[in-house]
Short mmCIF file of C-alpha atoms in Angstrom, two decimals:
data_model
loop_
_atom_site.label_atom_id
_atom_site.label_comp_id
_atom_site.label_asym_id
_atom_site.label_seq_id
_atom_site.Cartn_x
_atom_site.Cartn_y
_atom_site.Cartn_z
CA UNK A 1 -23.05 65.39 -24.25
CA UNK A 2 -19.47 64.36 -23.66
CA UNK A 3 -20.07 64.08 -19.90
CA UNK A 4 -23.14 61.89 -20.49
CA UNK A 5 -21.08 59.58 -22.75
CA UNK A 6 -18.34 59.28 -20.11
CA UNK A 7 -20.89 58.43 -17.41
CA UNK A 8 -22.48 55.83 -19.71
CA UNK A 9 -19.12 54.14 -20.44
CA UNK A 10 -18.26 54.17 -16.75
CA UNK A 11 -21.56 52.46 -15.98
CA UNK A 12 -20.97 49.82 -18.71
CA UNK A 13 -17.45 49.18 -17.43
CA UNK A 14 -18.71 48.78 -13.87
CA UNK A 15 -21.32 46.25 -14.97
CA UNK A 16 -18.71 44.28 -16.94
CA UNK A 17 -16.29 44.23 -14.00
CA UNK A 18 -19.04 43.23 -11.57
CA UNK A 19 -20.21 40.45 -13.90
CA UNK A 20 -16.64 39.22 -14.34
CA UNK A 21 -16.17 39.19 -10.59
CA UNK A 22 -19.32 37.13 -10.11
CA UNK A 23 -18.23 34.73 -12.85
CA UNK A 24 -14.82 34.43 -11.26
CA UNK A 25 -16.32 33.70 -7.85
CA UNK A 26 -18.61 31.10 -9.32
CA UNK A 27 -15.77 29.39 -11.14
CA UNK A 28 -13.65 29.46 -8.01
CA UNK A 29 -16.32 27.71 -5.95
CA UNK A 30 -16.94 25.15 -8.65
CA UNK A 31 -13.23 24.39 -8.95
CA UNK A 32 -12.79 24.16 -5.19
CA UNK A 33 -15.68 21.69 -4.92
CA UNK A 34 -14.30 19.73 -7.83
CA UNK A 35 -10.83 19.60 -6.30
CA UNK A 36 -12.18 18.45 -2.97
CA UNK A 37 -14.06 15.56 -4.57
CA UNK A 38 -11.27 14.32 -6.82
CA UNK A 39 -9.64 11.29 -5.24
CA UNK A 40 -5.95 11.33 -6.18
CA UNK A 41 -4.71 7.74 -6.32
CA UNK A 42 -1.04 6.78 -6.13
CA UNK A 43 0.28 4.49 -8.83
CA UNK A 44 3.73 3.14 -9.57
CA UNK A 45 4.75 1.32 -12.73
CA UNK A 46 7.01 -1.73 -12.66
CA UNK A 47 5.81 -2.64 -9.18
CA UNK A 48 4.26 -6.09 -9.40
CA UNK A 49 2.72 -5.99 -5.91
CA UNK A 50 0.64 -2.99 -7.02
CA UNK A 51 -1.36 -5.34 -9.23
CA UNK A 52 -4.66 -4.27 -7.56
CA UNK A 53 -4.06 -0.62 -8.52
CA UNK A 54 -3.17 -1.59 -12.08
CA UNK A 55 -6.12 -3.96 -12.41
CA UNK A 56 -8.54 -1.41 -10.93
CA UNK A 57 -7.46 0.97 -13.71
CA UNK A 58 -7.40 -1.62 -16.51
CA UNK A 59 -10.67 -3.37 -15.66
CA UNK A 60 -12.50 -0.14 -14.92
CA UNK A 61 -13.23 -0.69 -11.24
CA UNK A 62 -12.20 2.87 -10.39
CA UNK A 63 -14.38 4.15 -13.25
CA UNK A 64 -17.31 2.09 -12.04
CA UNK A 65 -17.15 2.98 -8.36
CA UNK A 66 -16.53 6.71 -8.80
CA UNK A 67 -19.18 7.05 -11.51
CA UNK A 68 -21.66 5.43 -9.11
CA UNK A 69 -21.18 8.28 -6.63
CA UNK A 70 -20.84 11.02 -9.23
CA UNK A 71 -17.22 11.82 -8.48
CA UNK A 72 -13.92 11.89 -10.34
CA UNK A 73 -10.55 10.36 -9.62
CA UNK A 74 -7.03 11.00 -10.82
CA UNK A 75 -4.11 8.58 -11.11
CA UNK A 76 -0.84 10.08 -9.89
CA UNK A 77 2.15 8.06 -11.06
CA UNK A 78 5.02 8.55 -8.66
CA UNK A 79 7.69 6.92 -6.50
CA UNK A 80 6.46 4.89 -3.54
CA UNK A 81 9.39 6.19 -1.48
CA UNK A 82 7.90 9.69 -1.40
CA UNK A 83 4.38 8.94 -0.19
CA UNK A 84 4.85 10.69 3.16
CA UNK A 85 5.63 13.97 1.44
CA UNK A 86 2.90 13.46 -1.14
CA UNK A 87 0.22 12.76 1.46
CA UNK A 88 1.31 15.77 3.51
CA UNK A 89 1.28 18.09 0.48
CA UNK A 90 -2.06 16.77 -0.79
CA UNK A 91 -0.57 15.53 -4.05
CA UNK A 92 -2.17 12.16 -3.34
CA UNK A 93 -4.93 11.15 -0.93
CA UNK A 94 -5.24 7.43 -1.63
CA UNK A 95 -2.55 4.82 -1.94
CA UNK A 96 -1.10 1.42 -1.15
CA UNK A 97 1.86 0.59 1.05
CA UNK A 98 3.73 -1.86 3.27
CA UNK A 99 2.21 -2.00 6.73
CA UNK A 100 5.51 -2.26 8.58
CA UNK A 101 7.12 0.56 6.62
CA UNK A 102 4.30 2.96 7.48
CA UNK A 103 4.01 2.18 11.20
CA UNK A 104 6.59 4.65 12.48
CA UNK A 105 5.46 7.49 10.19
CA UNK A 106 1.88 6.93 11.42
CA UNK A 107 3.01 6.99 15.05
CA UNK A 108 4.90 10.21 14.28
CA UNK A 109 1.82 11.91 12.85
CA UNK A 110 1.41 10.81 9.22
CA UNK A 111 -2.28 11.52 8.56
CA UNK A 112 -3.44 8.34 6.82
CA UNK A 113 -6.06 5.72 7.57
CA UNK A 114 -6.09 2.15 6.28
CA UNK A 115 -9.24 1.00 4.50
CA UNK A 116 -8.51 -2.67 3.73
CA UNK A 117 -5.79 -5.29 3.75
CA UNK A 118 -4.78 -6.28 0.21
CA UNK A 119 -2.22 -9.04 0.17
CA UNK A 120 -0.08 -11.28 2.34
CA UNK A 121 3.26 -13.02 2.01
CA UNK A 122 5.59 -10.85 -0.08
CA UNK A 123 8.59 -10.74 2.31
CA UNK A 124 11.23 -13.48 2.64
CA UNK A 125 14.58 -13.89 4.38
CA UNK A 126 17.50 -15.91 3.06
CA UNK A 127 20.92 -17.13 4.12
CA UNK A 128 23.51 -18.73 1.86
CA UNK A 129 23.62 -22.49 1.94
CA UNK A 130 26.65 -23.98 3.67
CA UNK A 131 27.20 -21.03 6.02
CA UNK A 132 25.67 -22.71 9.07
CA UNK A 133 22.77 -20.25 9.19
CA UNK A 134 19.84 -22.59 8.81
CA UNK A 135 17.27 -20.93 11.04
CA UNK A 136 16.42 -17.60 12.63
CA UNK A 137 18.08 -18.68 15.87
CA UNK A 138 21.39 -18.88 13.97
CA UNK A 139 21.25 -15.12 13.29
CA UNK A 140 22.47 -14.19 16.78
CA UNK A 141 25.59 -12.08 16.35
CA UNK A 142 25.08 -11.85 12.59
CA UNK A 143 24.47 -9.04 10.08
CA UNK A 144 21.31 -8.85 7.98
CA UNK A 145 21.01 -6.79 4.80
CA UNK A 146 17.80 -4.84 4.22
CA UNK A 147 16.65 -2.19 1.76
CA UNK A 148 16.36 0.51 4.43
CA UNK A 149 16.21 0.79 8.21
CA UNK A 150 12.51 1.65 7.95
CA UNK A 151 11.61 -1.09 5.47
CA UNK A 152 8.90 -3.52 6.52
CA UNK A 153 11.38 -6.42 6.23
CA UNK A 154 13.35 -5.15 9.22
CA UNK A 155 10.11 -4.52 11.12
CA UNK A 156 8.93 -8.09 10.53
CA UNK A 157 12.29 -9.60 11.48
CA UNK A 158 12.57 -7.52 14.64
CA UNK A 159 9.11 -8.64 15.74
CA UNK A 160 9.93 -12.30 15.12
CA UNK A 161 13.38 -12.25 16.74
CA UNK A 162 12.04 -10.41 19.77
CA UNK A 163 9.61 -13.28 20.29
CA UNK A 164 12.56 -15.66 20.06
CA UNK A 165 14.32 -13.83 22.87
CA UNK A 166 16.74 -11.68 20.86
CA UNK A 167 17.77 -8.23 22.02
CA UNK A 168 17.06 -6.38 18.82
CA UNK A 169 17.83 -2.73 19.62
CA UNK A 170 20.69 -0.82 21.21
CA UNK A 171 24.49 -0.98 21.06
CA UNK A 172 24.49 -4.51 22.52
CA UNK A 173 21.82 -5.90 20.20
CA UNK A 174 22.08 -9.54 19.16
CA UNK A 175 21.77 -8.63 15.50
CA UNK A 176 22.99 -5.85 13.20
CA UNK A 177 21.39 -4.41 10.08
CA UNK A 178 23.04 -2.84 7.04
CA UNK A 179 21.38 -1.33 3.98
CA UNK A 180 21.78 -2.00 0.27
CA UNK A 181 19.57 -1.26 -2.71
CA UNK A 182 16.89 -3.95 -2.88
CA UNK A 183 18.18 -5.40 -6.14
CA UNK A 184 21.76 -5.49 -4.78
CA UNK A 185 20.90 -7.51 -1.68
CA UNK A 186 21.10 -10.97 -3.33
CA UNK A 187 24.59 -10.16 -4.63
CA UNK A 188 25.66 -8.90 -1.20
CA UNK A 189 24.58 -12.20 0.36
CA UNK A 190 26.13 -14.29 -2.37
CA UNK A 191 29.51 -12.54 -1.94
CA UNK A 192 29.43 -12.85 1.86
CA UNK A 193 29.05 -9.13 2.63
CA UNK A 194 26.10 -10.01 4.89
CA UNK A 195 24.97 -13.16 6.66
CA UNK A 196 21.32 -12.95 5.60
CA UNK A 197 18.97 -10.68 3.67
CA UNK A 198 15.33 -9.61 3.89
CA UNK A 199 13.74 -8.92 0.49
CA UNK A 200 10.33 -8.58 -1.13
CA UNK A 201 8.87 -10.18 -4.24
CA UNK A 202 9.60 -10.11 -7.13
CA UNK A 203 13.27 -9.72 -6.07
CA UNK A 204 12.83 -12.60 -3.61
CA UNK A 205 11.36 -14.87 -6.28
CA UNK A 206 14.23 -14.17 -8.68
CA UNK A 207 16.90 -14.57 -6.00
CA UNK A 208 15.50 -17.92 -4.95
CA UNK A 209 15.63 -19.14 -8.55
CA UNK A 210 19.11 -17.84 -9.35
CA UNK A 211 21.19 -18.26 -6.19
CA UNK A 212 22.13 -21.06 -3.83
CA UNK A 213 20.13 -19.58 -0.96
CA UNK A 214 18.23 -21.11 1.94
CA UNK A 215 14.94 -19.54 2.94
CA UNK A 216 14.91 -19.15 6.72
CA UNK A 217 11.81 -17.00 7.22
CA UNK A 218 8.75 -16.52 4.99
CA UNK A 219 5.99 -14.33 6.40
CA UNK A 220 3.50 -15.98 4.06
CA UNK A 221 3.75 -19.33 5.82
CA UNK A 222 5.07 -18.40 9.27
CA UNK A 223 2.45 -19.25 11.94
CA UNK A 224 2.86 -15.83 13.59
CA UNK A 225 2.47 -13.79 10.41
CA UNK A 226 0.68 -15.80 7.71
CA UNK A 227 -2.65 -14.08 8.44
CA UNK A 228 -1.12 -10.60 8.42
CA UNK A 229 -1.21 -8.20 5.49
CA UNK A 230 2.17 -6.99 4.32
CA UNK A 231 0.46 -4.47 2.04
CA UNK A 232 -2.68 -2.42 2.67
CA UNK A 233 -4.70 0.32 1.01
CA UNK A 234 -4.98 3.67 2.75
CA UNK A 235 -6.47 7.13 2.31
CA UNK A 236 -5.63 10.45 3.90
CA UNK A 237 -7.39 11.47 7.10
CA UNK A 238 -8.42 14.64 5.26
CA UNK A 239 -10.20 12.60 2.56
CA UNK A 240 -12.19 10.66 5.17
CA UNK A 241 -13.18 13.88 6.92
CA UNK A 242 -14.21 15.78 3.78
CA UNK A 243 -15.20 13.05 1.35
CA UNK A 244 -16.01 9.71 3.03
CA UNK A 245 -17.97 8.59 -0.05
CA UNK A 246 -14.85 8.98 -2.18
CA UNK A 247 -12.76 7.08 0.36
CA UNK A 248 -15.30 4.25 0.35
CA UNK A 249 -15.41 4.16 -3.46
CA UNK A 250 -11.63 3.79 -3.55
CA UNK A 251 -11.79 0.98 -0.98
CA UNK A 252 -14.47 -0.92 -2.91
CA UNK A 253 -12.62 -0.60 -6.22
CA UNK A 254 -9.30 -1.74 -4.79
CA UNK A 255 -10.99 -4.68 -3.05
CA UNK A 256 -12.52 -5.77 -6.36
CA UNK A 257 -9.15 -5.58 -8.06
CA UNK A 258 -7.43 -7.57 -5.32
CA UNK A 259 -10.15 -10.24 -5.48
CA UNK A 260 -9.67 -10.44 -9.25
CA UNK A 261 -5.90 -10.95 -8.83
CA UNK A 262 -6.53 -13.66 -6.24
CA UNK A 263 -8.78 -15.56 -8.66
CA UNK A 264 -6.79 -14.83 -11.84
CA UNK A 265 -3.09 -14.31 -11.05
CA UNK A 266 -1.87 -15.29 -14.51
CA UNK A 267 -4.45 -13.13 -16.27
CA UNK A 268 -3.67 -10.24 -13.93
CA UNK A 269 0.01 -10.54 -14.87
CA UNK A 270 -0.86 -10.64 -18.56
CA UNK A 271 -2.95 -7.50 -18.22
CA UNK A 272 -0.19 -5.68 -16.32
CA UNK A 273 2.29 -6.43 -19.11
CA UNK A 274 -0.14 -5.79 -21.97
CA UNK A 275 -1.00 -2.37 -20.57
CA UNK A 276 2.56 -1.29 -19.90
CA UNK A 277 2.59 -1.57 -16.11
CA UNK A 278 5.26 -4.27 -16.01
CA UNK A 279 8.25 -4.76 -18.35
CA UNK A 280 8.52 -7.94 -20.36
CA UNK A 281 10.99 -9.32 -22.88
CA UNK A 282 9.25 -12.66 -23.44
CA UNK A 283 6.22 -14.74 -22.52
CA UNK A 284 8.36 -16.25 -19.77
CA UNK A 285 8.23 -12.95 -17.91
CA UNK A 286 4.44 -13.04 -17.88
CA UNK A 287 4.50 -16.61 -16.55
CA UNK A 288 6.97 -15.57 -13.85
CA UNK A 289 4.83 -12.62 -12.78
CA UNK A 290 1.78 -14.85 -12.65
CA UNK A 291 3.61 -17.37 -10.46
CA UNK A 292 4.65 -14.61 -8.06
CA UNK A 293 1.10 -13.25 -7.80
CA UNK A 294 -0.23 -16.78 -7.29
CA UNK A 295 2.23 -17.25 -4.42
CA UNK A 296 0.73 -14.31 -2.54
CA UNK A 297 -2.72 -14.13 -0.98
CA UNK A 298 -4.70 -11.26 -2.49
CA UNK A 299 -8.02 -11.90 -0.78
CA UNK A 300 -8.87 -8.50 0.75
CA UNK A 301 -10.00 -8.17 4.36
CA UNK A 302 -10.73 -5.25 6.66
CA UNK A 303 -10.83 -7.45 9.76
CA UNK A 304 -7.45 -9.08 9.20
CA UNK A 305 -5.97 -5.80 8.00
CA UNK A 306 -7.02 -4.14 11.24
CA UNK A 307 -5.66 -7.05 13.28
CA UNK A 308 -2.35 -6.70 11.42
CA UNK A 309 -2.14 -3.05 12.42
CA UNK A 310 -2.95 -3.81 16.07
CA UNK A 311 -0.43 -6.67 16.34
CA UNK A 312 2.33 -4.70 14.64
CA UNK A 313 1.74 -1.59 16.75
CA UNK A 314 1.71 -3.59 19.98
CA UNK A 315 4.88 -5.52 19.08
CA UNK A 316 6.79 -2.37 18.15
CA UNK A 317 5.85 -0.78 21.45
CA UNK A 318 7.32 -3.80 23.21
CA UNK A 319 10.53 -3.72 21.18
CA UNK A 320 10.93 0.00 21.81
CA UNK A 321 10.54 0.98 18.16
CA UNK A 322 7.34 2.88 19.02
CA UNK A 323 6.67 5.04 22.06
CA UNK A 324 5.06 2.71 24.64
CA UNK A 325 2.96 5.58 25.98
CA UNK A 326 0.98 5.88 22.72
CA UNK A 327 -2.64 4.78 23.10
CA UNK A 328 -3.18 1.78 20.82
CA UNK A 329 -6.98 1.94 21.05
CA UNK A 330 -7.07 5.59 20.00
CA UNK A 331 -4.65 4.99 17.14
CA UNK A 332 -6.67 2.01 15.91
CA UNK A 333 -9.92 4.00 15.85
CA UNK A 334 -8.23 6.75 13.90
CA UNK A 335 -5.97 4.72 11.62
CA UNK A 336 -8.35 1.82 10.91
CA UNK A 337 -11.85 3.34 10.98
CA UNK A 338 -15.06 1.76 9.73
CA UNK A 339 -16.22 3.15 6.38
CA UNK A 340 -19.85 2.84 5.39
CA UNK A 341 -20.73 0.70 2.37
CA UNK A 342 -17.41 -1.14 2.23
CA UNK A 343 -17.65 -4.95 2.58
CA UNK A 344 -15.46 -6.87 5.01
CA UNK A 345 -14.13 -8.94 2.13
CA UNK A 346 -15.18 -9.99 -1.36
CA UNK A 347 -14.37 -12.77 -3.78
CA UNK A 348 -14.43 -12.86 -7.57
CA UNK A 349 -16.37 -15.59 -9.34
CA UNK A 350 -14.71 -16.32 -12.67
CA UNK A 351 -17.64 -18.25 -14.12
CA UNK A 352 -20.16 -15.45 -13.68
CA UNK A 353 -17.63 -12.58 -13.82
CA UNK A 354 -19.17 -11.16 -10.66
CA UNK A 355 -18.07 -10.18 -7.16
CA UNK A 356 -19.63 -11.57 -4.02
CA UNK A 357 -19.33 -10.55 -0.42
CA UNK A 358 -17.85 -13.38 1.58
CA UNK A 359 -19.48 -11.98 4.71
CA UNK A 360 -22.20 -9.36 4.89
CA UNK A 361 -21.54 -6.07 6.61
CA UNK A 362 -18.91 -3.40 6.43
CA UNK A 363 -17.08 -3.49 9.68
CA UNK A 364 -14.95 -6.58 9.80
CA UNK A 365 -15.55 -6.76 13.57
#
């Protein structure tokens, strides 16, 4: 009798273990599928230029687009300076960054692909009035302060000065660069530590209001760069390969948000402040943020975003900042692919509260 009872308990235990194993396997597969289809979107508070990310969250464009395809998304709040590591580790797989800043990491193997251009015109260069530096040509032999040696400001200036005949690299370069924290650059220029600075909004906007500076280069109005996107949305190559529908949903949502900002810069600023994405001590801050957003062009475009990538890549090969042997056509196909069901560009109609495709199609070709 005792032996029969032992055999019975052994059988029960085996069934329980087997059932638990099956349950565990099933949960593992479900979790793996769920993980693969969660689009992890980079966010950063107190970054005004990220208005499209903030507005896509606030106005529900991410909710809308991901619900339409039956997928989930996650907002990962982090530092924009660490995106290379975060993309590589899989912590994020969708984000927003400065085109120029990301060019060298892309050429060196950063596995991202742009999905749409988002805004133009956020980078400006200033000298101090009365110093005799009244144009870019006057920078020969001078020192320019930038936030980092990989910042898009230095990339833009190198491209422009190269076209003006400057030698911009090497020990005998016609110009030198030094780095300061972005918010310290206006003070460095004002005190004469540098001859000029390259800064982004909103620091540029504030510096122009508070210092006796002369603007010598504005990419938003320069004939060579006014159609280029300083900031673009991207996803990881892995996301495109494994979940193209999720990548497309992110692109559509961020395009909607950018179009909304373009049509409603003051309202976009109000929403950023009201929802805790931008600091504010008074209504004047909201007005200032709205003026900055209005001064940028937030109309999204795949076509112009792709052209920005091509022009920047080609210029940096000529300046020697990128390996000239790299194949531009291959990089463009990989880094600026065509996603299905993503419009070339859209606009927001305030009267009807609807979005409209400016041009039909998805390719921007």
